[in-house]
């Protein structure tokens, strides 16, 4: 669990949640499981190694957001390095792959985004703008 604030101008928050014991016991993928974290890591690498122009076009079409927002968001999440707190130390690094973010990117890429996927896209582009300054 990160120590907050985790990055410059951090407005992140921690909150309690209810873990579905049945889902957890079934081995289903989620952000808490080792399988879910590995899935996110593999998917981030897949996105990093994909044709970025094609990826931007797919997300642009499915999200109806500008190519600038899509490009900025992807660069921020996948490529940019920041001074982040990791394992109690400040390290210059990429964001750690996140299961929910990976699933959001997957829906955006295949053209089936949910409302919160669009909000996440906007959030990441704005966060990139703030953190890159």
PDB file of C-alpha atoms in Angstrom:
ATOM      1  CA  UNK A   1       0.000   0.000   0.000  1.00  0.00           C
ATOM      2  CA  UNK A   2       1.478   3.362  -0.950  1.00  0.00           C
ATOM      3  CA  UNK A   3       2.180   6.089   1.535  1.00  0.00           C
ATOM      4  CA  UNK A   4       0.176   9.127   0.548  1.00  0.00           C
ATOM      5  CA  UNK A   5       0.887  11.548  -0.970  1.00  0.00           C
ATOM      6  CA  UNK A   6       2.463   9.312  -3.601  1.00  0.00           C
ATOM      7  CA  UNK A   7       3.321  11.870  -6.276  1.00  0.00           C
ATOM      8  CA  UNK A   8       3.524  15.647  -6.716  1.00  0.00           C
ATOM      9  CA  UNK A   9       0.194  17.428  -6.214  1.00  0.00           C
ATOM     10  CA  UNK A  10      -1.266  14.091  -5.106  1.00  0.00           C
ATOM     11  CA  UNK A  11      -4.987  14.099  -4.402  1.00  0.00           C
ATOM     12  CA  UNK A  12      -5.255  10.324  -4.152  1.00  0.00           C
ATOM     13  CA  UNK A  13      -7.074   8.775  -1.230  1.00  0.00           C
ATOM     14  CA  UNK A  14      -7.345   5.373   0.394  1.00  0.00           C
ATOM     15  CA  UNK A  15     -10.696   3.905   1.299  1.00  0.00           C
ATOM     16  CA  UNK A  16     -12.128   0.719   2.707  1.00  0.00           C
ATOM     17  CA  UNK A  17     -13.740  -1.824   0.415  1.00  0.00           C
ATOM     18  CA  UNK A  18     -15.603  -5.097   0.638  1.00  0.00           C
ATOM     19  CA  UNK A  19     -13.768  -8.106  -0.773  1.00  0.00           C
ATOM     20  CA  UNK A  20     -16.055 -10.695  -2.358  1.00  0.00           C
ATOM     21  CA  UNK A  21     -14.769 -13.855  -0.680  1.00  0.00           C
ATOM     22  CA  UNK A  22     -16.442 -16.133  -3.252  1.00  0.00           C
ATOM     23  CA  UNK A  23     -14.802 -14.329  -6.165  1.00  0.00           C
ATOM     24  CA  UNK A  24     -11.471 -14.236  -4.349  1.00  0.00           C
ATOM     25  CA  UNK A  25     -11.591 -17.949  -3.499  1.00  0.00           C
ATOM     26  CA  UNK A  26     -12.535 -18.875  -7.082  1.00  0.00           C
ATOM     27  CA  UNK A  27      -9.197 -17.589  -8.422  1.00  0.00           C
ATOM     28  CA  UNK A  28     -10.920 -14.908 -10.506  1.00  0.00           C
ATOM     29  CA  UNK A  29      -8.678 -12.152 -11.785  1.00  0.00           C
ATOM     30  CA  UNK A  30      -8.724  -8.951  -9.763  1.00  0.00           C
ATOM     31  CA  UNK A  31      -6.285  -6.278  -8.709  1.00  0.00           C
ATOM     32  CA  UNK A  32      -5.575  -7.953  -5.383  1.00  0.00           C
ATOM     33  CA  UNK A  33      -4.465 -11.336  -6.690  1.00  0.00           C
ATOM     34  CA  UNK A  34      -1.006 -12.217  -7.938  1.00  0.00           C
ATOM     35  CA  UNK A  35      -2.622 -13.413 -11.186  1.00  0.00           C
ATOM     36  CA  UNK A  36      -4.374 -10.053 -11.595  1.00  0.00           C
ATOM     37  CA  UNK A  37      -1.155  -8.122 -11.028  1.00  0.00           C
ATOM     38  CA  UNK A  38       0.704 -10.328 -13.516  1.00  0.00           C
ATOM     39  CA  UNK A  39      -2.123  -9.859 -16.033  1.00  0.00           C
ATOM     40  CA  UNK A  40      -1.784  -6.062 -15.674  1.00  0.00           C
ATOM     41  CA  UNK A  41       2.000  -6.205 -16.098  1.00  0.00           C
ATOM     42  CA  UNK A  42       1.702  -8.307 -19.278  1.00  0.00           C
ATOM     43  CA  UNK A  43      -1.020  -6.076 -20.717  1.00  0.00           C
ATOM     44  CA  UNK A  44       0.944  -2.867 -20.052  1.00  0.00           C
ATOM     45  CA  UNK A  45       3.915  -4.445 -21.873  1.00  0.00           C
ATOM     46  CA  UNK A  46       1.625  -5.431 -24.741  1.00  0.00           C
ATOM     47  CA  UNK A  47       0.406  -1.835 -25.004  1.00  0.00           C
ATOM     48  CA  UNK A  48       3.960  -0.450 -24.786  1.00  0.00           C
ATOM     49  CA  UNK A  49       5.083  -2.760 -27.611  1.00  0.00           C
ATOM     50  CA  UNK A  50       2.034  -2.171 -29.834  1.00  0.00           C
ATOM     51  CA  UNK A  51       1.870   0.247 -32.749  1.00  0.00           C
ATOM     52  CA  UNK A  52       1.159   3.453 -30.810  1.00  0.00           C
ATOM     53  CA  UNK A  53      -0.484   5.249 -33.745  1.00  0.00           C
ATOM     54  CA  UNK A  54      -2.915   2.358 -34.248  1.00  0.00           C
ATOM     55  CA  UNK A  55      -3.618   2.198 -30.510  1.00  0.00           C
ATOM     56  CA  UNK A  56      -4.306   5.943 -30.362  1.00  0.00           C
ATOM     57  CA  UNK A  57      -6.674   5.670 -33.352  1.00  0.00           C
ATOM     58  CA  UNK A  58      -8.610   2.771 -31.795  1.00  0.00           C
ATOM     59  CA  UNK A  59      -9.029   4.567 -28.476  1.00  0.00           C
ATOM     60  CA  UNK A  60      -9.800   7.866 -30.236  1.00  0.00           C
ATOM     61  CA  UNK A  61     -12.643   6.196 -32.157  1.00  0.00           C
ATOM     62  CA  UNK A  62     -14.085   4.341 -29.162  1.00  0.00           C
ATOM     63  CA  UNK A  63     -13.774   7.204 -26.664  1.00  0.00           C
ATOM     64  CA  UNK A  64     -14.614  10.134 -28.961  1.00  0.00           C
ATOM     65  CA  UNK A  65     -11.901  12.043 -27.099  1.00  0.00           C
ATOM     66  CA  UNK A  66      -9.263  14.068 -28.950  1.00  0.00           C
ATOM     67  CA  UNK A  67      -6.129  12.323 -30.152  1.00  0.00           C
ATOM     68  CA  UNK A  68      -4.158  14.735 -27.945  1.00  0.00           C
ATOM     69  CA  UNK A  69      -5.958  13.530 -24.807  1.00  0.00           C
ATOM     70  CA  UNK A  70      -5.590   9.874 -25.806  1.00  0.00           C
ATOM     71  CA  UNK A  71      -1.908  10.252 -26.659  1.00  0.00           C
ATOM     72  CA  UNK A  72      -1.122  12.222 -23.504  1.00  0.00           C
ATOM     73  CA  UNK A  73      -2.941   9.714 -21.315  1.00  0.00           C
ATOM     74  CA  UNK A  74      -1.150   6.715 -22.834  1.00  0.00           C
ATOM     75  CA  UNK A  75       2.266   8.362 -22.640  1.00  0.00           C
ATOM     76  CA  UNK A  76       1.630   9.292 -19.002  1.00  0.00           C
ATOM     77  CA  UNK A  77       0.508   5.826 -17.888  1.00  0.00           C
ATOM     78  CA  UNK A  78       2.841   3.703 -20.013  1.00  0.00           C
ATOM     79  CA  UNK A  79       6.012   5.678 -20.722  1.00  0.00           C
ATOM     80  CA  UNK A  80       6.624   8.650 -18.444  1.00  0.00           C
ATOM     81  CA  UNK A  81       8.776   8.294 -15.357  1.00  0.00           C
ATOM     82  CA  UNK A  82       8.204  10.248 -12.172  1.00  0.00           C
ATOM     83  CA  UNK A  83       9.578  10.401  -8.667  1.00  0.00           C
ATOM     84  CA  UNK A  84       7.173   8.007  -6.954  1.00  0.00           C
ATOM     85  CA  UNK A  85       7.117   6.412  -3.543  1.00  0.00           C
ATOM     86  CA  UNK A  86       7.656   2.670  -3.949  1.00  0.00           C
ATOM     87  CA  UNK A  87       8.464   0.305  -1.088  1.00  0.00           C
ATOM     88  CA  UNK A  88       8.850   3.310   1.202  1.00  0.00           C
ATOM     89  CA  UNK A  89      11.483   4.986  -0.994  1.00  0.00           C
ATOM     90  CA  UNK A  90      11.286   7.694  -3.646  1.00  0.00           C
ATOM     91  CA  UNK A  91      12.207   6.145  -6.983  1.00  0.00           C
ATOM     92  CA  UNK A  92      12.262   7.596 -10.507  1.00  0.00           C
ATOM     93  CA  UNK A  93      10.083   5.096 -12.325  1.00  0.00           C
ATOM     94  CA  UNK A  94       7.018   4.314 -14.427  1.00  0.00           C
ATOM     95  CA  UNK A  95       3.704   3.782 -12.708  1.00  0.00           C
ATOM     96  CA  UNK A  96       3.246   0.242 -11.464  1.00  0.00           C
ATOM     97  CA  UNK A  97       0.805  -1.620 -13.747  1.00  0.00           C
ATOM     98  CA  UNK A  98      -2.704  -1.583 -12.334  1.00  0.00           C
ATOM     99  CA  UNK A  99      -5.303  -4.279 -13.027  1.00  0.00           C
ATOM    100  CA  UNK A 100      -8.282  -1.897 -13.241  1.00  0.00           C
ATOM    101  CA  UNK A 101      -6.386   0.480 -15.527  1.00  0.00           C
ATOM    102  CA  UNK A 102      -5.413  -2.450 -17.760  1.00  0.00           C
ATOM    103  CA  UNK A 103      -9.042  -3.558 -18.013  1.00  0.00           C
ATOM    104  CA  UNK A 104     -10.099   0.015 -18.802  1.00  0.00           C
ATOM    105  CA  UNK A 105      -7.477   0.277 -21.565  1.00  0.00           C
ATOM    106  CA  UNK A 106      -8.602  -3.080 -22.943  1.00  0.00           C
ATOM    107  CA  UNK A 107     -12.233  -1.920 -23.201  1.00  0.00           C
ATOM    108  CA  UNK A 108     -11.128   1.349 -24.816  1.00  0.00           C
ATOM    109  CA  UNK A 109      -8.927  -0.513 -27.301  1.00  0.00           C
ATOM    110  CA  UNK A 110     -11.628  -2.962 -28.404  1.00  0.00           C
ATOM    111  CA  UNK A 111     -14.264  -0.238 -28.696  1.00  0.00           C
ATOM    112  CA  UNK A 112     -16.431  -1.144 -25.715  1.00  0.00           C
ATOM    113  CA  UNK A 113     -15.634   1.551 -23.123  1.00  0.00           C
ATOM    114  CA  UNK A 114     -17.656   2.168 -19.993  1.00  0.00           C
ATOM    115  CA  UNK A 115     -18.413   5.677 -18.751  1.00  0.00           C
ATOM    116  CA  UNK A 116     -15.697   5.474 -16.099  1.00  0.00           C
ATOM    117  CA  UNK A 117     -13.123   4.457 -18.757  1.00  0.00           C
ATOM    118  CA  UNK A 118     -13.660   7.827 -20.460  1.00  0.00           C
ATOM    119  CA  UNK A 119     -13.376   9.618 -17.118  1.00  0.00           C
ATOM    120  CA  UNK A 120     -10.130   7.739 -16.414  1.00  0.00           C
ATOM    121  CA  UNK A 121      -8.764   8.753 -19.815  1.00  0.00           C
ATOM    122  CA  UNK A 122      -9.506  12.427 -19.099  1.00  0.00           C
ATOM    123  CA  UNK A 123      -8.079  12.101 -15.573  1.00  0.00           C
ATOM    124  CA  UNK A 124      -4.784  10.633 -16.782  1.00  0.00           C
ATOM    125  CA  UNK A 125      -4.352  13.324 -19.444  1.00  0.00           C
ATOM    126  CA  UNK A 126      -4.949  16.058 -16.866  1.00  0.00           C
ATOM    127  CA  UNK A 127      -2.648  14.373 -14.358  1.00  0.00           C
ATOM    128  CA  UNK A 128       0.047  14.165 -17.066  1.00  0.00           C
ATOM    129  CA  UNK A 129      -0.262  17.874 -17.692  1.00  0.00           C
ATOM    130  CA  UNK A 130       0.046  18.668 -13.988  1.00  0.00           C
ATOM    131  CA  UNK A 131       2.871  16.241 -13.237  1.00  0.00           C
ATOM    132  CA  UNK A 132       4.911  17.141 -16.312  1.00  0.00           C
ATOM    133  CA  UNK A 133       4.978  20.776 -15.206  1.00  0.00           C
TER     134      UNK A 133
END
